[in-house]
Amino acid sequence: MIVDFTKAFDKVNYWKLFGKLLNKKVNVNIICIFAFWYSNQQVCLRWHNTVSDWFTIGNETRQGKVLSPALFAFYIKDLLSDLAHSGIGCNVGSVFFNVLAYADDIGSFAKTD
């Protein structure tokens, strides 16, 4: 089964992400920079020749940014670890697989009888 987590970027609670980063002893100054960036996100929309006013957006990792896949992977690392250690999966030759993940693309594997 392949799960597309494309919209999951939009659901990331960045304050929880920052808490996880703090727990892993990431430099506080770096987390402060992230907190500033993420809590001050503003966008405007363009449609043909019309541009909207600027408005603030909420929780999400920034799609299309270099750090987003790494931050999202860090955010769901505990979930991936639980899946990897669940013992549920399948063998391909002599290699056991149960989850493969990159950014917002996650595949889980299980043997069906």
Tab-separated table of N, CA, C and O in Angstrom:
chain	number	residue	atom	x	y	z
A	1	MET	N	0.846	-1.171	0.000
A	1	MET	CA	0.000	0.000	0.000
A	1	MET	C	0.893	1.236	0.000
A	1	MET	O	1.817	1.339	0.790
A	2	ILE	N	0.633	2.160	-0.883
A	2	ILE	CA	1.348	3.427	-0.923
A	2	ILE	C	0.396	4.509	-0.411
A	2	ILE	O	-0.741	4.602	-0.853
A	3	VAL	N	0.867	5.306	0.521
A	3	VAL	CA	0.066	6.390	1.072
A	3	VAL	C	0.700	7.699	0.631
A	3	VAL	O	1.890	7.917	0.833
A	4	ASP	N	-0.099	8.558	0.016
A	4	ASP	CA	0.389	9.864	-0.406
A	4	ASP	C	0.023	10.878	0.669
A	4	ASP	O	-1.147	11.174	0.882
A	5	PHE	N	1.016	11.384	1.351
A	5	PHE	CA	0.809	12.331	2.430
A	5	PHE	C	0.961	13.776	1.954
A	5	PHE	O	1.362	14.644	2.722
A	6	THR	N	0.636	14.038	0.694
A	6	THR	CA	0.815	15.375	0.144
A	6	THR	C	0.170	16.433	1.030
A	6	THR	O	0.761	17.457	1.325
A	7	LYS	N	-1.045	16.202	1.467
A	7	LYS	CA	-1.745	17.184	2.299
A	7	LYS	C	-1.268	17.162	3.744
A	7	LYS	O	-1.613	18.034	4.527
A	8	ALA	N	-0.457	16.156	4.108
A	8	ALA	CA	0.033	16.079	5.483
A	8	ALA	C	0.940	17.258	5.815
A	8	ALA	O	0.992	17.697	6.964
A	9	PHE	N	1.662	17.793	4.824
A	9	PHE	CA	2.473	18.982	5.067
A	9	PHE	C	1.614	20.092	5.656
A	9	PHE	O	2.054	20.846	6.505
A	10	ASP	N	0.382	20.190	5.183
A	10	ASP	CA	-0.515	21.253	5.632
A	10	ASP	C	-1.003	21.049	7.063
A	10	ASP	O	-1.552	21.971	7.659
A	11	LYS	N	-0.847	19.850	7.599
A	11	LYS	CA	-1.380	19.537	8.924
A	11	LYS	C	-0.321	19.521	10.012
A	11	LYS	O	-0.629	19.266	11.172
A	12	VAL	N	0.925	19.757	9.661
A	12	VAL	CA	2.000	19.724	10.652
A	12	VAL	C	1.805	20.859	11.655
A	12	VAL	O	1.676	22.019	11.282
A	13	ASN	N	1.769	20.484	12.935
A	13	ASN	CA	1.734	21.491	13.988
A	13	ASN	C	3.181	21.876	14.264
A	13	ASN	O	3.920	21.130	14.890
A	14	TYR	N	3.592	23.037	13.770
A	14	TYR	CA	5.008	23.364	13.869
A	14	TYR	C	5.457	23.604	15.292
A	14	TYR	O	6.626	23.445	15.604
A	15	TRP	N	4.570	23.933	16.212
A	15	TRP	CA	4.978	24.098	17.612
A	15	TRP	C	5.344	22.737	18.203
A	15	TRP	O	6.290	22.638	18.995
A	16	LYS	N	4.628	21.685	17.807
A	16	LYS	CA	5.022	20.328	18.235
A	16	LYS	C	6.352	19.939	17.604
A	16	LYS	O	7.203	19.318	18.245
A	17	LEU	N	6.532	20.319	16.340
A	17	LEU	CA	7.802	20.057	15.664
A	17	LEU	C	8.942	20.733	16.416
A	17	LEU	O	9.977	20.110	16.678
A	18	PHE	N	8.762	21.997	16.803
A	18	PHE	CA	9.814	22.711	17.521
A	18	PHE	C	10.098	22.049	18.871
A	18	PHE	O	11.245	21.974	19.302
A	19	GLY	N	9.051	21.563	19.533
A	19	GLY	CA	9.238	20.843	20.800
A	19	GLY	C	10.068	19.582	20.603
A	19	GLY	O	10.956	19.277	21.409
A	20	LYS	N	9.792	18.855	19.523
A	20	LYS	CA	10.577	17.650	19.221
A	20	LYS	C	12.035	18.014	18.943
A	20	LYS	O	12.945	17.304	19.370
A	21	LEU	N	12.239	19.111	18.213
A	21	LEU	CA	13.607	19.552	17.938
A	21	LEU	C	14.325	19.941	19.229
A	21	LEU	O	15.509	19.613	19.420
A	22	LEU	N	13.627	20.625	20.129
A	22	LEU	CA	14.220	20.972	21.427
A	22	LEU	C	14.594	19.721	22.215
A	22	LEU	O	15.666	19.666	22.829
A	23	ASN	N	13.712	18.717	22.200
A	23	ASN	CA	13.992	17.463	22.917
A	23	ASN	C	15.212	16.744	22.367
A	23	ASN	O	15.870	15.992	23.087
A	24	LYS	N	15.514	16.959	21.100
A	24	LYS	CA	16.687	16.337	20.471
A	24	LYS	C	17.921	17.228	20.564
A	24	LYS	O	18.924	16.965	19.920
A	25	LYS	N	17.812	18.277	21.373
A	25	LYS	CA	18.951	19.174	21.637
A	25	LYS	C	19.435	19.946	20.410
A	25	LYS	O	20.607	20.273	20.290
A	26	VAL	N	18.510	20.245	19.475
A	26	VAL	CA	18.861	21.115	18.350
A	26	VAL	C	19.097	22.512	18.918
A	26	VAL	O	18.414	22.953	19.855
A	27	ASN	N	20.059	23.216	18.390
A	27	ASN	CA	20.429	24.537	18.860
A	27	ASN	C	19.195	25.445	18.951
A	27	ASN	O	18.449	25.592	17.976
A	28	VAL	N	19.014	26.050	20.102
A	28	VAL	CA	17.843	26.905	20.362
A	28	VAL	C	17.772	28.063	19.380
A	28	VAL	O	16.680	28.467	18.966
A	29	ASN	N	18.911	28.609	18.969
A	29	ASN	CA	18.903	29.729	18.025
A	29	ASN	C	18.310	29.319	16.678
A	29	ASN	O	17.587	30.098	16.052
A	30	ILE	N	18.607	28.107	16.248
A	30	ILE	CA	18.043	27.601	14.991
A	30	ILE	C	16.534	27.443	15.122
A	30	ILE	O	15.774	27.832	14.238
A	31	ILE	N	16.094	26.915	16.258
A	31	ILE	CA	14.651	26.735	16.483
A	31	ILE	C	13.959	28.093	16.551
A	31	ILE	O	12.846	28.258	16.030
A	32	CYS	N	14.603	29.083	17.124
A	32	CYS	CA	14.029	30.435	17.157
A	32	CYS	C	13.865	31.004	15.751
A	32	CYS	O	12.862	31.663	15.458
A	33	ILE	N	14.830	30.737	14.890
A	33	ILE	CA	14.712	31.185	13.491
A	33	ILE	C	13.527	30.502	12.826
A	33	ILE	O	12.707	31.153	12.173
A	34	PHE	N	13.420	29.168	12.997
A	34	PHE	CA	12.278	28.435	12.442
A	34	PHE	C	10.967	28.997	12.987
A	34	PHE	O	10.007	29.192	12.238
A	35	ALA	N	10.913	29.236	14.301
A	35	ALA	CA	9.686	29.748	14.927
A	35	ALA	C	9.301	31.100	14.329
A	35	ALA	O	8.126	31.351	14.062
A	36	PHE	N	10.282	31.952	14.092
A	36	PHE	CA	9.995	33.246	13.485
A	36	PHE	C	9.464	33.070	12.071
A	36	PHE	O	8.457	33.665	11.690
A	37	TRP	N	10.160	32.248	11.262
A	37	TRP	CA	9.729	32.018	9.884
A	37	TRP	C	8.305	31.488	9.825
A	37	TRP	O	7.481	31.977	9.063
A	38	TYR	N	8.049	30.447	10.635
A	38	TYR	CA	6.753	29.782	10.542
A	38	TYR	C	5.612	30.573	11.174
A	38	TYR	O	4.472	30.453	10.740
A	39	SER	N	5.886	31.372	12.182
A	39	SER	CA	4.802	32.124	12.811
A	39	SER	C	4.538	33.450	12.101
A	39	SER	O	3.597	34.158	12.446
A	40	ASN	N	5.362	33.792	11.114
A	40	ASN	CA	5.188	35.037	10.372
A	40	ASN	C	4.980	34.790	8.879
A	40	ASN	O	5.360	35.617	8.055
A	41	GLN	N	4.392	33.652	8.530
A	41	GLN	CA	4.180	33.328	7.123
A	41	GLN	C	3.013	34.134	6.566
A	41	GLN	O	1.915	34.102	7.108
A	42	GLN	N	3.270	34.850	5.504
A	42	GLN	CA	2.222	35.583	4.819
A	42	GLN	C	2.309	35.303	3.334
A	42	GLN	O	3.400	35.116	2.789
A	43	VAL	N	1.151	35.247	2.716
A	43	VAL	CA	1.084	34.984	1.280
A	43	VAL	C	0.033	35.887	0.659
A	43	VAL	O	-0.803	36.465	1.343
A	44	CYS	N	0.100	35.995	-0.643
A	44	CYS	CA	-0.971	36.628	-1.403
A	44	CYS	C	-1.226	35.735	-2.617
A	44	CYS	O	-0.398	34.902	-2.975
A	45	LEU	N	-2.368	35.864	-3.191
A	45	LEU	CA	-2.744	35.052	-4.342
A	45	LEU	C	-2.818	35.913	-5.591
A	45	LEU	O	-3.257	37.063	-5.538
A	46	ARG	N	-2.379	35.327	-6.700
A	46	ARG	CA	-2.471	36.024	-7.980
A	46	ARG	C	-3.362	35.188	-8.893
A	46	ARG	O	-3.178	33.993	-9.023
A	47	TRP	N	-4.320	35.853	-9.491
A	47	TRP	CA	-5.187	35.198	-10.470
A	47	TRP	C	-5.285	36.127	-11.665
A	47	TRP	O	-5.815	37.241	-11.547
A	48	HIS	N	-4.713	35.692	-12.770
A	48	HIS	CA	-4.575	36.535	-13.966
A	48	HIS	C	-3.835	37.820	-13.584
A	48	HIS	O	-2.712	37.755	-13.129
A	49	ASN	N	-4.472	38.955	-13.731
A	49	ASN	CA	-3.804	40.226	-13.421
A	49	ASN	C	-4.196	40.795	-12.057
A	49	ASN	O	-3.870	41.929	-11.739
A	50	THR	N	-4.888	39.998	-11.254
A	50	THR	CA	-5.354	40.477	-9.956
A	50	THR	C	-4.549	39.814	-8.839
A	50	THR	O	-4.323	38.608	-8.860
A	51	VAL	N	-4.127	40.625	-7.875
A	51	VAL	CA	-3.368	40.134	-6.722
A	51	VAL	C	-4.154	40.449	-5.459
A	51	VAL	O	-4.631	41.573	-5.273
A	52	SER	N	-4.297	39.454	-4.595
A	52	SER	CA	-5.043	39.650	-3.346
A	52	SER	C	-4.202	40.421	-2.338
A	52	SER	O	-3.004	40.637	-2.529
A	53	ASP	N	-4.840	40.799	-1.249
A	53	ASP	CA	-4.110	41.360	-0.114
A	53	ASP	C	-3.275	40.240	0.515
A	53	ASP	O	-3.565	39.056	0.352
A	54	TRP	N	-2.263	40.623	1.260
A	54	TRP	CA	-1.448	39.653	1.998
A	54	TRP	C	-2.251	39.143	3.191
A	54	TRP	O	-2.991	39.900	3.822
A	55	PHE	N	-2.103	37.847	3.495
A	55	PHE	CA	-2.755	37.280	4.673
A	55	PHE	C	-1.856	36.228	5.301
A	55	PHE	O	-0.971	35.662	4.663
A	56	THR	N	-2.067	35.990	6.601
A	56	THR	CA	-1.253	35.054	7.373
A	56	THR	C	-1.773	33.644	7.173
A	56	THR	O	-2.983	33.419	7.115
A	57	ILE	N	-0.854	32.688	7.073
A	57	ILE	CA	-1.243	31.279	6.999
A	57	ILE	C	-0.792	30.578	8.266
A	57	ILE	O	0.134	31.021	8.944
A	58	GLY	N	-1.453	29.468	8.577
A	58	GLY	CA	-1.218	28.764	9.834
A	58	GLY	C	-0.242	27.618	9.719
A	58	GLY	O	0.733	27.676	8.977
A	59	ASN	N	-0.525	26.556	10.472
A	59	ASN	CA	0.359	25.402	10.576
A	59	ASN	C	0.579	24.723	9.246
A	59	ASN	O	-0.355	24.370	8.548
A	60	GLU	N	1.809	24.558	8.905
A	60	GLU	CA	2.219	23.734	7.775
A	60	GLU	C	3.715	23.863	7.607
A	60	GLU	O	4.318	24.838	8.018
A	61	THR	N	4.327	22.825	7.053
A	61	THR	CA	5.708	22.978	6.629
A	61	THR	C	5.641	23.598	5.247
A	61	THR	O	4.674	23.414	4.523
A	62	ARG	N	6.628	24.317	4.881
A	62	ARG	CA	6.601	25.047	3.614
A	62	ARG	C	6.880	24.109	2.456
A	62	ARG	O	7.996	23.638	2.287
A	63	GLN	N	5.867	23.837	1.667
A	63	GLN	CA	6.039	22.950	0.520
A	63	GLN	C	6.967	23.594	-0.491
A	63	GLN	O	6.912	24.787	-0.739
A	64	GLY	N	7.824	22.754	-1.072
A	64	GLY	CA	8.737	23.228	-2.085
A	64	GLY	C	10.018	23.831	-1.529
A	64	GLY	O	10.893	24.234	-2.280
A	65	LYS	N	10.153	23.891	-0.234
A	65	LYS	CA	11.360	24.426	0.379
A	65	LYS	C	12.324	23.287	0.679
A	65	LYS	O	11.929	22.157	0.927
A	66	VAL	N	13.603	23.583	0.678
A	66	VAL	CA	14.642	22.569	0.833
A	66	VAL	C	14.517	21.825	2.160
A	66	VAL	O	14.695	20.607	2.213
A	67	LEU	N	14.201	22.520	3.241
A	67	LEU	CA	14.136	21.885	4.557
A	67	LEU	C	12.853	21.100	4.805
A	67	LEU	O	12.803	20.276	5.707
A	68	SER	N	11.807	21.350	4.039
A	68	SER	CA	10.510	20.744	4.328
A	68	SER	C	10.520	19.223	4.387
A	68	SER	O	9.971	18.644	5.328
A	69	PRO	N	11.128	18.510	3.415
A	69	PRO	CA	11.142	17.044	3.533
A	69	PRO	C	11.847	16.560	4.800
A	69	PRO	O	11.372	15.639	5.464
A	70	ALA	N	12.959	17.202	5.152
A	70	ALA	CA	13.692	16.792	6.355
A	70	ALA	C	12.879	17.086	7.620
A	70	ALA	O	12.812	16.249	8.534
A	71	LEU	N	12.242	18.254	7.682
A	71	LEU	CA	11.432	18.594	8.854
A	71	LEU	C	10.213	17.685	8.963
A	71	LEU	O	9.859	17.241	10.059
A	72	PHE	N	9.578	17.376	7.834
A	72	PHE	CA	8.423	16.484	7.869
A	72	PHE	C	8.847	15.085	8.298
A	72	PHE	O	8.182	14.447	9.120
A	73	ALA	N	9.964	14.589	7.767
A	73	ALA	CA	10.463	13.264	8.149
A	73	ALA	C	10.787	13.229	9.636
A	73	ALA	O	10.475	12.244	10.324
A	74	PHE	N	11.381	14.288	10.151
A	74	PHE	CA	11.668	14.362	11.585
A	74	PHE	C	10.366	14.354	12.386
A	74	PHE	O	10.265	13.688	13.415
A	75	TYR	N	9.370	15.074	11.904
A	75	TYR	CA	8.080	15.183	12.591
A	75	TYR	C	7.392	13.824	12.723
A	75	TYR	O	6.789	13.522	13.745
A	76	ILE	N	7.498	12.973	11.683
A	76	ILE	CA	6.817	11.674	11.720
A	76	ILE	C	7.774	10.523	12.037
A	76	ILE	O	7.402	9.358	11.920
A	77	LYS	N	8.986	10.855	12.465
A	77	LYS	CA	10.004	9.839	12.741
A	77	LYS	C	9.528	8.789	13.742
A	77	LYS	O	9.770	7.594	13.560
A	78	ASP	N	8.848	9.196	14.805
A	78	ASP	CA	8.364	8.245	15.813
A	78	ASP	C	7.359	7.264	15.209
A	78	ASP	O	7.393	6.069	15.502
A	79	LEU	N	6.466	7.770	14.362
A	79	LEU	CA	5.500	6.902	13.683
A	79	LEU	C	6.226	5.897	12.803
A	79	LEU	O	5.932	4.697	12.835
A	80	LEU	N	7.197	6.373	12.020
A	80	LEU	CA	7.944	5.477	11.144
A	80	LEU	C	8.724	4.446	11.942
A	80	LEU	O	8.801	3.278	11.548
A	81	SER	N	9.282	4.849	13.075
A	81	SER	CA	10.018	3.919	13.931
A	81	SER	C	9.083	2.838	14.478
A	81	SER	O	9.438	1.655	14.487
A	82	ASP	N	7.905	3.247	14.922
A	82	ASP	CA	6.929	2.262	15.420
A	82	ASP	C	6.551	1.270	14.326
A	82	ASP	O	6.453	0.070	14.571
A	83	LEU	N	6.328	1.768	13.114
A	83	LEU	CA	6.013	0.877	11.994
A	83	LEU	C	7.172	-0.074	11.694
A	83	LEU	O	6.979	-1.270	11.497
A	84	ALA	N	8.381	0.474	11.681
A	84	ALA	CA	9.559	-0.335	11.349
A	84	ALA	C	9.787	-1.444	12.362
A	84	ALA	O	10.251	-2.525	12.004
A	85	HIS	N	9.442	-1.199	13.617
A	85	HIS	CA	9.667	-2.191	14.668
A	85	HIS	C	8.428	-3.020	14.987
A	85	HIS	O	8.435	-3.793	15.939
A	86	SER	N	7.386	-2.905	14.188
A	86	SER	CA	6.137	-3.619	14.470
A	86	SER	C	6.222	-5.104	14.150
A	86	SER	O	5.436	-5.897	14.661
A	87	GLY	N	7.168	-5.478	13.289
A	87	GLY	CA	7.266	-6.888	12.891
A	87	GLY	C	6.295	-7.259	11.791
A	87	GLY	O	6.262	-8.401	11.345
A	88	ILE	N	5.479	-6.313	11.357
A	88	ILE	CA	4.531	-6.561	10.271
A	88	ILE	C	5.183	-6.103	8.976
A	88	ILE	O	5.671	-4.982	8.889
A	89	GLY	N	5.220	-6.960	7.986
A	89	GLY	CA	5.840	-6.609	6.728
A	89	GLY	C	5.952	-7.822	5.839
A	89	GLY	O	5.194	-8.777	5.985
A	90	CYS	N	6.904	-7.818	4.947
A	90	CYS	CA	7.086	-8.957	4.059
A	90	CYS	C	8.556	-9.074	3.672
A	90	CYS	O	9.321	-8.118	3.791
A	91	ASN	N	8.929	-10.252	3.237
A	91	ASN	CA	10.283	-10.502	2.771
A	91	ASN	C	10.316	-10.439	1.255
A	91	ASN	O	9.450	-10.989	0.585
A	92	VAL	N	11.321	-9.766	0.747
A	92	VAL	CA	11.594	-9.761	-0.686
A	92	VAL	C	12.973	-10.391	-0.802
A	92	VAL	O	13.977	-9.771	-0.450
A	93	GLY	N	12.978	-11.640	-1.235
A	93	GLY	CA	14.215	-12.408	-1.166
A	93	GLY	C	14.560	-12.609	0.298
A	93	GLY	O	13.745	-13.075	1.081
A	94	SER	N	15.729	-12.193	0.695
A	94	SER	CA	16.131	-12.334	2.096
A	94	SER	C	16.050	-11.015	2.865
A	94	SER	O	16.521	-10.910	3.987
A	95	VAL	N	15.420	-10.000	2.251
A	95	VAL	CA	15.335	-8.677	2.887
A	95	VAL	C	13.909	-8.437	3.368
A	95	VAL	O	12.950	-8.611	2.616
A	96	PHE	N	13.784	-8.035	4.633
A	96	PHE	CA	12.483	-7.736	5.228
A	96	PHE	C	12.139	-6.264	4.987
A	96	PHE	O	12.951	-5.374	5.218
A	97	PHE	N	10.934	-6.000	4.477
A	97	PHE	CA	10.440	-4.640	4.244
A	97	PHE	C	9.123	-4.447	4.968
A	97	PHE	O	8.305	-5.348	5.017
A	98	ASN	N	8.924	-3.257	5.513
A	98	ASN	CA	7.587	-2.922	5.996
A	98	ASN	C	7.238	-1.454	5.800
A	98	ASN	O	6.078	-1.102	5.770
A	99	VAL	N	8.230	-0.584	5.657
A	99	VAL	CA	7.920	0.819	5.381
A	99	VAL	C	9.097	1.464	4.649
A	99	VAL	O	10.252	1.235	4.974
A	100	LEU	N	8.787	2.209	3.606
A	100	LEU	CA	9.758	3.031	2.894
A	100	LEU	C	9.176	4.437	2.857
A	100	LEU	O	7.991	4.615	2.574
A	101	ALA	N	10.000	5.427	3.143
A	101	ALA	CA	9.466	6.786	3.211
A	101	ALA	C	10.473	7.790	2.686
A	101	ALA	O	11.675	7.667	2.915
A	102	TYR	N	9.945	8.770	1.964
A	102	TYR	CA	10.710	9.949	1.588
A	102	TYR	C	9.741	11.125	1.501
A	102	TYR	O	8.763	11.063	0.749
A	103	ALA	N	10.013	12.143	2.260
A	103	ALA	CA	9.171	13.341	2.298
A	103	ALA	C	7.726	12.936	2.559
A	103	ALA	O	7.443	12.342	3.582
A	104	ASP	N	6.804	13.222	1.635
A	104	ASP	CA	5.399	12.925	1.877
A	104	ASP	C	4.939	11.661	1.150
A	104	ASP	O	3.743	11.421	1.016
A	105	ASP	N	5.869	10.837	0.686
A	105	ASP	CA	5.539	9.563	0.054
A	105	ASP	C	5.956	8.433	0.983
A	105	ASP	O	7.141	8.285	1.290
A	106	ILE	N	4.973	7.666	1.455
A	106	ILE	CA	5.244	6.595	2.403
A	106	ILE	C	4.592	5.326	1.885
A	106	ILE	O	3.409	5.320	1.543
A	107	GLY	N	5.368	4.272	1.826
A	107	GLY	CA	4.847	2.980	1.407
A	107	GLY	C	4.955	2.000	2.546
A	107	GLY	O	5.979	1.913	3.225
A	108	SER	N	3.891	1.266	2.828
A	108	SER	CA	3.946	0.217	3.841
A	108	SER	C	3.667	-1.115	3.150
A	108	SER	O	2.907	-1.183	2.191
A	109	PHE	N	4.294	-2.141	3.646
A	109	PHE	CA	4.231	-3.449	3.011
A	109	PHE	C	3.828	-4.496	4.034
A	109	PHE	O	4.302	-4.477	5.157
A	110	ALA	N	2.961	-5.400	3.628
A	110	ALA	CA	2.566	-6.495	4.494
A	110	ALA	C	2.231	-7.691	3.640
A	110	ALA	O	1.716	-7.562	2.531
A	111	LYS	N	2.531	-8.853	4.153
A	111	LYS	CA	2.223	-10.093	3.454
A	111	LYS	C	0.744	-10.392	3.623
A	111	LYS	O	0.186	-10.293	4.710
A	112	THR	N	0.100	-10.697	2.526
A	112	THR	CA	-1.310	-11.102	2.595
A	112	THR	C	-1.403	-12.562	2.185
A	112	THR	O	-0.684	-13.029	1.319
A	113	ASP	N	-2.258	-13.264	2.850
A	113	ASP	CA	-2.445	-14.697	2.546
A	113	ASP	C	-3.656	-14.923	1.679
A	113	ASP	O	-4.564	-14.226	1.603
